[in-house]
Coordinates of C-alpha atoms and ligand atoms in Angstrom, one line a residue:
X106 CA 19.1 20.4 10.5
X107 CA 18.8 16.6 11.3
X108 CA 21.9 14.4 12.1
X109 CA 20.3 11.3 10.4
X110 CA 20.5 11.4 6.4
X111 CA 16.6 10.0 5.7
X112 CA 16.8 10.6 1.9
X113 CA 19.2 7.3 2.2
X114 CA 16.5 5.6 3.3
X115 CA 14.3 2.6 2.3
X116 CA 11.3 0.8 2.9
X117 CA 12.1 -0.5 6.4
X118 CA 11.7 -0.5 9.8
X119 CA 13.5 2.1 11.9
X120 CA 13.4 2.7 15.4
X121 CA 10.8 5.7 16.7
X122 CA 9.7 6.7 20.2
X123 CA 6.6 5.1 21.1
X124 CA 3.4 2.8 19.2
X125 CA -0.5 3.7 20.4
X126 CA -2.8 0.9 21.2
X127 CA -5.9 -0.3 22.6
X128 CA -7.9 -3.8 22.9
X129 CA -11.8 -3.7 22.4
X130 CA -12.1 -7.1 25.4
X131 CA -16.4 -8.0 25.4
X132 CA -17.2 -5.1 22.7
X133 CA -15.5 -2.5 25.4
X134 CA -12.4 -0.9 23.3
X135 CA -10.0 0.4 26.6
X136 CA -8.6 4.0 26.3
X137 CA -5.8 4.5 24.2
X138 CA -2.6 4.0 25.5
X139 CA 0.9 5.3 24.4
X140 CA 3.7 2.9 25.0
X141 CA 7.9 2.4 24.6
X142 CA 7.7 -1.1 24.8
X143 CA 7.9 -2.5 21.2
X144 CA 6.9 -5.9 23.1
X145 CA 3.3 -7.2 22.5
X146 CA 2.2 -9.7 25.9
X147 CA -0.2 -12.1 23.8
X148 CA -1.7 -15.7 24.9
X149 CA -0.4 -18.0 22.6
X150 CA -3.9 -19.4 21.7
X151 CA -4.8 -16.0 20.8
X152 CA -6.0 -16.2 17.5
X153 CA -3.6 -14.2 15.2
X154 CA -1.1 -16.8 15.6
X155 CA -3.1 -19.7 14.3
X156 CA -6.1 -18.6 12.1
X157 CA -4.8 -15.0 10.7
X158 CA -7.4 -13.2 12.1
X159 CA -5.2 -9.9 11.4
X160 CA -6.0 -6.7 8.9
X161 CA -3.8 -3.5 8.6
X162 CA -3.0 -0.4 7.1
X163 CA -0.7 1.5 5.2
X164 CA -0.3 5.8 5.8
X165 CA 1.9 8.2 5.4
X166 CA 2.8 11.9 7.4
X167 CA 4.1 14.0 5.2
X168 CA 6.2 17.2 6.5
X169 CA 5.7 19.8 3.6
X170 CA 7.6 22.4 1.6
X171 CA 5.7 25.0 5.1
X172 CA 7.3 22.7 7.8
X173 CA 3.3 21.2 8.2
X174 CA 2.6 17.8 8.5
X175 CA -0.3 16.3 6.7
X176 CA -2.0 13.2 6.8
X177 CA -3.3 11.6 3.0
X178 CA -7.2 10.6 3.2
X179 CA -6.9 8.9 6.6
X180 CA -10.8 8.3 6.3
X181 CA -10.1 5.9 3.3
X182 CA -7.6 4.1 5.4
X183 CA -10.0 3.7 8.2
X184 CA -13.1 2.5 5.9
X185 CA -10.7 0.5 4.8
X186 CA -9.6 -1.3 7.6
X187 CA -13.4 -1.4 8.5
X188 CA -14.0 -3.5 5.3
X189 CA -11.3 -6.3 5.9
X190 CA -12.5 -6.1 9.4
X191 CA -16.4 -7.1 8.9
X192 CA -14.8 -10.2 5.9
X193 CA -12.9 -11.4 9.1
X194 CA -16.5 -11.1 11.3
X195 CA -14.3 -8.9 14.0
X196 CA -14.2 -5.6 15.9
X197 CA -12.8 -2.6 14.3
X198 CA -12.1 0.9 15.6
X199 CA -14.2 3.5 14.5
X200 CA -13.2 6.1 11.9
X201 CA -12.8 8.9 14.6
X202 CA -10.9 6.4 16.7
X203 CA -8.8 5.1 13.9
X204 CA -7.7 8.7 13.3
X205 CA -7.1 9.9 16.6
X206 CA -4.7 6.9 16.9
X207 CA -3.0 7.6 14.1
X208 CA -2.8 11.4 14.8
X209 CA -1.7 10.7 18.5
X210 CA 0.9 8.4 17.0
X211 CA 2.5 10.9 14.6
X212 CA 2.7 13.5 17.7
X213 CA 4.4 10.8 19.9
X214 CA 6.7 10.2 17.1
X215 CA 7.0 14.1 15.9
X216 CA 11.0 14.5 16.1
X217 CA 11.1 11.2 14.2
X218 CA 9.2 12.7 10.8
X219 CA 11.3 13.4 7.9
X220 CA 12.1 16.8 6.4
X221 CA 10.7 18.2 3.1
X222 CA 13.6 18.2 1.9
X223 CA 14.9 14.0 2.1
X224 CA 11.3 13.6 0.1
X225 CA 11.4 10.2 3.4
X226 CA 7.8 10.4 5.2
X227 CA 7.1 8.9 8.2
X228 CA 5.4 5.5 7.5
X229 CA 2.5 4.7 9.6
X230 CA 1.1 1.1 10.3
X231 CA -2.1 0.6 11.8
X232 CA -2.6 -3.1 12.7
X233 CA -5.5 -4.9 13.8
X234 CA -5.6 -8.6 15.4
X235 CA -7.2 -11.2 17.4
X236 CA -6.2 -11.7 20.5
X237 CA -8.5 -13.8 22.5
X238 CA -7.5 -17.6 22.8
X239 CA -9.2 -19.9 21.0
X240 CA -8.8 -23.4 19.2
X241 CA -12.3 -23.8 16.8
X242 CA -12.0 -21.9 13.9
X243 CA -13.9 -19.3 14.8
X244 CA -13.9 -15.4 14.1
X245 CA -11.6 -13.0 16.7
X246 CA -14.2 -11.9 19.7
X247 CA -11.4 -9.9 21.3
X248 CA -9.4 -7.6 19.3
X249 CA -6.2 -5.3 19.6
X250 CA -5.6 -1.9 17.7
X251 CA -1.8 -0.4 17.4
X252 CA -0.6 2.3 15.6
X253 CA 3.5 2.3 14.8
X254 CA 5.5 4.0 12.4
X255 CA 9.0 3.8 10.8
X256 CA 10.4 6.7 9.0
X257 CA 11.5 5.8 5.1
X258 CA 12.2 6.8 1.8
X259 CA 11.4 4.8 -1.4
X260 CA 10.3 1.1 -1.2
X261 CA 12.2 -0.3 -4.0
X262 CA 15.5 1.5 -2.1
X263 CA 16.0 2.8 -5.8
X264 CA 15.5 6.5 -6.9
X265 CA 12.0 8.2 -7.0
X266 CA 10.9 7.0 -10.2
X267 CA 13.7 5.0 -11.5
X268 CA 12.1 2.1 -13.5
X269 CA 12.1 -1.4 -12.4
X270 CA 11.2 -4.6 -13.9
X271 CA 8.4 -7.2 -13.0
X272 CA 7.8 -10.8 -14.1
X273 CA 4.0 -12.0 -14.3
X274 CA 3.5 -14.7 -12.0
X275 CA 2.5 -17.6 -13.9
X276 CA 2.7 -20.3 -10.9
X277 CA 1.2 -18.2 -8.0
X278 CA -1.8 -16.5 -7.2
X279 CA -2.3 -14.0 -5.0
X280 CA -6.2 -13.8 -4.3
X281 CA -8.6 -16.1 -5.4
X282 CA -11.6 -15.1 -7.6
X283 CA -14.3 -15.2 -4.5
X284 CA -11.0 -14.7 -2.1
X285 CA -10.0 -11.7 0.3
X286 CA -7.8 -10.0 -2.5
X287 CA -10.1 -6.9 -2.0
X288 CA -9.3 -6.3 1.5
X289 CA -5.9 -5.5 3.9
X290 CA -5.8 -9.0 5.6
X291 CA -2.0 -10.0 6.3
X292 CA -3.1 -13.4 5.2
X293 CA -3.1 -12.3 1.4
X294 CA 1.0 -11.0 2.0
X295 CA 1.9 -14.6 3.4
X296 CA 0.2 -16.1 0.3
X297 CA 2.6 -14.2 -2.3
X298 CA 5.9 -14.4 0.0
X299 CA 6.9 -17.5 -1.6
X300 CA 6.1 -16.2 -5.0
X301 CA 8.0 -13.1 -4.6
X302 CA 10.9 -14.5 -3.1
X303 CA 11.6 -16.7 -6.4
X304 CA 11.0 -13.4 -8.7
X305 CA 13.5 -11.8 -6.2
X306 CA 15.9 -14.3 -7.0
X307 CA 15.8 -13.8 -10.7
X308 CA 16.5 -10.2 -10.1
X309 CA 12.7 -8.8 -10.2
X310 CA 11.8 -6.0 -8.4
X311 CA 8.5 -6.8 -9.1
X312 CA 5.8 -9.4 -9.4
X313 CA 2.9 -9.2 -11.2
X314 CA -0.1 -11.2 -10.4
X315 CA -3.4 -12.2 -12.9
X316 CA -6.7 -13.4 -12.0
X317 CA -6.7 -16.7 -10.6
X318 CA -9.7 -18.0 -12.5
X319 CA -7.9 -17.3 -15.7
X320 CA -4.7 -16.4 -15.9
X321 CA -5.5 -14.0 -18.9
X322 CA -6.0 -10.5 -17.1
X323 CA -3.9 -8.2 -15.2
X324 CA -4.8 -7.7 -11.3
X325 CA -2.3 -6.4 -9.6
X326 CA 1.0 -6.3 -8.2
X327 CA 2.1 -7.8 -4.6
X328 CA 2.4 -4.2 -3.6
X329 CA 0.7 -2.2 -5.3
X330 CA -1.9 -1.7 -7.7
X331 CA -1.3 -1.3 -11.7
X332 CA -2.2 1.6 -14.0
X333 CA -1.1 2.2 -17.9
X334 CA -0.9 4.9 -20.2
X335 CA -2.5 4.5 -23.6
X336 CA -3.2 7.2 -26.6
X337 CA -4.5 9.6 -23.8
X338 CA -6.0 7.1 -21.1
X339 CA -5.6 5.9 -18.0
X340 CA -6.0 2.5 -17.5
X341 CA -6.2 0.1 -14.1
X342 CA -8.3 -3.3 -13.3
X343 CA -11.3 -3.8 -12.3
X344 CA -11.5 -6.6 -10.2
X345 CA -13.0 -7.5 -6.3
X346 CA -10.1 -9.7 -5.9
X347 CA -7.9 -6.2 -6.6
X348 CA -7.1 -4.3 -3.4
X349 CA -8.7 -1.0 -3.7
X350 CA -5.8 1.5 -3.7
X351 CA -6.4 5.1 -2.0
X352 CA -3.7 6.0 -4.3
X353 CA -4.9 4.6 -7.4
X354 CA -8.6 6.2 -6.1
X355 CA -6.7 9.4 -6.1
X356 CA -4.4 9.4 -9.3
X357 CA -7.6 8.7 -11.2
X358 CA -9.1 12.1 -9.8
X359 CA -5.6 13.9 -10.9
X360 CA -5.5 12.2 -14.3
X361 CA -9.2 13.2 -15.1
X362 CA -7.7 16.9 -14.1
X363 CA -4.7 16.3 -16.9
X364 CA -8.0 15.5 -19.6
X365 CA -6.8 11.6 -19.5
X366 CA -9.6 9.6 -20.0
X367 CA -10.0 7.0 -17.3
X368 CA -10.6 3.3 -17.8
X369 CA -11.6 0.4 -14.9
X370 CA -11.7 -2.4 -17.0
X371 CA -10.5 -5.8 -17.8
X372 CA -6.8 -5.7 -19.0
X373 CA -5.8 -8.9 -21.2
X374 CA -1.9 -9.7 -21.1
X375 CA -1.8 -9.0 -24.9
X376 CA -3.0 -5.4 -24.4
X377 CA 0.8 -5.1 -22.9
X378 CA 2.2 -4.9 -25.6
X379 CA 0.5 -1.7 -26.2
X380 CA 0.9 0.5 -23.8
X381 CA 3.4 3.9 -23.9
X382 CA 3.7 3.9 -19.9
X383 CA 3.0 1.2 -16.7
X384 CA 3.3 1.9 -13.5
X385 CA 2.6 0.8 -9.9
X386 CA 1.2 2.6 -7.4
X387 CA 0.6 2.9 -4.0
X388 CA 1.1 4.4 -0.8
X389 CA 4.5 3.4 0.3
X390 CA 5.7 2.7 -3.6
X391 CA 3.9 6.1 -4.5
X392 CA 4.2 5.4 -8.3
X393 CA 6.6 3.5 -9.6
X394 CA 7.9 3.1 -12.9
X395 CA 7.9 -0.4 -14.5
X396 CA 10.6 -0.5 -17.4
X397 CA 9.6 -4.2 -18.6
X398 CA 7.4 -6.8 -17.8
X399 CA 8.5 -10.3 -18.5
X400 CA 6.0 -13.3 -19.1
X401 CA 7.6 -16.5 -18.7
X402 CA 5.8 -19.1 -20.8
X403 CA 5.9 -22.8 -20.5
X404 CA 5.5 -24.8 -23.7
X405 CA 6.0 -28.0 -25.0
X406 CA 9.3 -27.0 -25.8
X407 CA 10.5 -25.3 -23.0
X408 CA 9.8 -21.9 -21.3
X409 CA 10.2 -18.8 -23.7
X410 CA 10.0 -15.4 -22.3
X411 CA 8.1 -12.8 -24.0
X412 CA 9.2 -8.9 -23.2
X413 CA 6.8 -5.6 -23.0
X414 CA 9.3 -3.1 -23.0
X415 CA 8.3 0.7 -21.4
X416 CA 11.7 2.3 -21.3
X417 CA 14.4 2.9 -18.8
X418 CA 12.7 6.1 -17.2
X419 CA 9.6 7.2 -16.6
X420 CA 6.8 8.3 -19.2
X421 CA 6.1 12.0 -19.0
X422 CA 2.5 11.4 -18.1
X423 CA 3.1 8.9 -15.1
X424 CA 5.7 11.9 -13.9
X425 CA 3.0 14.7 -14.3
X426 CA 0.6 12.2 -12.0
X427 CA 4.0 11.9 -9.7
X428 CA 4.3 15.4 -9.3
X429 CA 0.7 16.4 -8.5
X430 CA 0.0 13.7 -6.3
X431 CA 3.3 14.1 -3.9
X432 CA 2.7 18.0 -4.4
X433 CA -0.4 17.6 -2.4
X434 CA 0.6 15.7 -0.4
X435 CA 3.6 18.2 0.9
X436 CA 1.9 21.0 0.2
X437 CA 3.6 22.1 -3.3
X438 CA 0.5 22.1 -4.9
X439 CA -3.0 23.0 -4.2
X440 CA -5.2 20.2 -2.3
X441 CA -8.6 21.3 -4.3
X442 CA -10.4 18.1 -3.2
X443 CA -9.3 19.1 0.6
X444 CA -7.5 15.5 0.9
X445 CA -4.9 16.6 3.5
X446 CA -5.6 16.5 7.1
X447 CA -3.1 18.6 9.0
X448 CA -1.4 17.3 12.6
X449 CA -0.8 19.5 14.9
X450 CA 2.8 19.7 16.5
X451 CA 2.7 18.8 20.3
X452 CA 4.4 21.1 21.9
Ligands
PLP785 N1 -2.3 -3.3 -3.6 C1 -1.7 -4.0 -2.6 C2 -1.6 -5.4 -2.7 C3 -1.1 -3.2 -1.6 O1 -0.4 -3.8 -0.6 C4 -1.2 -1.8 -1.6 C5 -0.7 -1.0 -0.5 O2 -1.3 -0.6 0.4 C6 -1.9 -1.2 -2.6 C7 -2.4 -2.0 -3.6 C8 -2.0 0.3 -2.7 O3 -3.0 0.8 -1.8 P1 -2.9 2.2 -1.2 O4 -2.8 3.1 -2.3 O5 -4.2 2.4 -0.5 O6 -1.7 2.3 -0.3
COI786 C1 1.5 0.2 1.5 O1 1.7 0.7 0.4 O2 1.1 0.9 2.5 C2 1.4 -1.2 1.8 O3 0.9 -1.7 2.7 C3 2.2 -2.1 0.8 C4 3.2 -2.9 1.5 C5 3.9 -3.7 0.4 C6 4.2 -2.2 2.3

């Protein structure tokens, strides 16, 4: 049995054993190295601290119900961070090397994963940056790779599936229309820090952002991407400025198992007063239940707040998508589409 209690857990960083990394200096990427020091050595003109050249990723390792540990569709996360790295004109790591780094760092890290039975997963974060100095604005030449992980349990610190609220964010945009919303940059996190620290303070969990052109559609949420329920469907944007969620990618393959009918379209902020369930989704909020969303209008007269109300637990249909995807994902329930890619323990 482990000493430490992980299903107390949130979405934070804990200390672990050791990060992988390697720099790709003149096109060359160096062998990957496995390190204890937490402590990157970095020339203060490199570029990550002035120009954001900097993309990452989000994983989990999952030890399942058979003591296994499985990695979720790491190819997506590596195409992936190949995308936001050719929109920032820089190096990336292959696939093979993205998941051999990611592999390698869940076996440095192996007495560190959760067990089954916390439902905590060991959260891994691949980051990519530039590290060359420079002072013209000018794309990252030189490049460095890491792989670290924290183990944690649910990102909202709440329950698995206990319903939150979210506010729409009328005054903040997250992605512009022909912006980087559709790729991992760390760039598009600083621009809704602000935002979400205001809906913090009115006691959001949650914030909720629309097109920027527009403000009349749904894109998604700082986190996470959005989905609804509706007479049978399921229903999530379809936007470039909307990051393209492995989970969502995956939930719409489960849902299309269930007979839902799925829908990528434009979603108008009236159409929320129609739907029977919302949720968010993603990999380290998984899904996650939203109970209301608040729209805080300004008028003439003042600001009035209009309410779409889902309910203080989770629809039954979100919970059936809940339980198949996590199933797969520790090995409760059949991987058909062969999604899981097994590490192997070290010793
Ligand atoms: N949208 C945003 C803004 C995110 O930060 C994330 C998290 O990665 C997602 C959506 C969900 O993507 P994924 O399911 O690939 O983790
Ligand atoms: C993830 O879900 O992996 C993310 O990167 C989202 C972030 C809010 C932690």
């Amino acid at each position: 049995m482990s000493e430490i209690d992980y299903s107390k857990r949130s979405f934070n960083y804990y200390p672990t054993n050791a990060i992988v990394f390697s720099k790709c200096v003149g096109n060359r990427w160096s062998a990957p190295e496995v390190t204890n020091d937490f402590n990157f050595s970095l020339h203060c003109f490199a570029g990550v601290f002035h120009y954001a050249p900097s993309c990452f990723e989000g994983m989990k390792a999952y030890r399942g119900v058979d003591g296994r540990v499985r990695l979720f569709r790491p190819d997506e996360n590596a195409l992936r961070m190949e995308s936001s790295a050719r929109y920032l004109d820089m190096p990336a790591p292959s696939v093979e090397m993205f998941i051999d780094m990611c592999v390698k760092c869940v076996q440095e890290n192996w007495d560190c994963i959760p067990p089954y039975e916390s439902g905590a997963s060991l959260y891994l974060r691949p980051v990519l940056f530039g590290i060359n100095p420079q002072l013209g604005i000018k794309s990252a030449a030189d490049v460095m790779f890491a792989v670290m992980c924290s183990a944690v349990g649910t990102y909202s610190g709440a329950k698995s599936l206990v319903p939150g609220a979210a506010v729409l964010s009328r005054n903040y945009d997250r992605a512009a229309t022909y912006g980087s919303g559709g790729y991992k940059l760390g760039a598009n996190y600083a621009q809704s820090l602000h935002a979400y620290n205001l809906a913090h303070k009115m006691g959001y969990r949650e914030l909720l952002f629309l097109d920027s052109a527009t403000h009349s559609h749904i894109e998604e949420f700082g986190s996470s991407n959005f989905f609804a329920i509706k007479h049978g469907c399921y229903i999530t944007p379809n936007s470039p400025s909307v990051l393209p969620s492995i989970t969502n990618k995956s939930l719409r393959k489960v849902a299309e198992e269930f007979g839902l009918k799925v829908e990528r379209r434009t979603i108008f902020i009236d159409e929320l007063e129609t739907f029977e369930e919302v949720n968010s989704c993603g990999t380290a909020v998984v899904i996650t239940p939203i109970s209301r969303i608040d729209d805080k209008v300004t008028l003439e007269s003042g600001t009035i707040t209009r309410e779409y109300r889902y309910g203080d637990v989770c629809g039954p249909v979100s919970e059936k998508l809940y339980k198949r995807i996590v199933g797969i994902q520790n090995g409760t329930e059949e991987d058909n589409y062969g999604w899981c890619m097994f590490v192997n323990d070290p010793k």
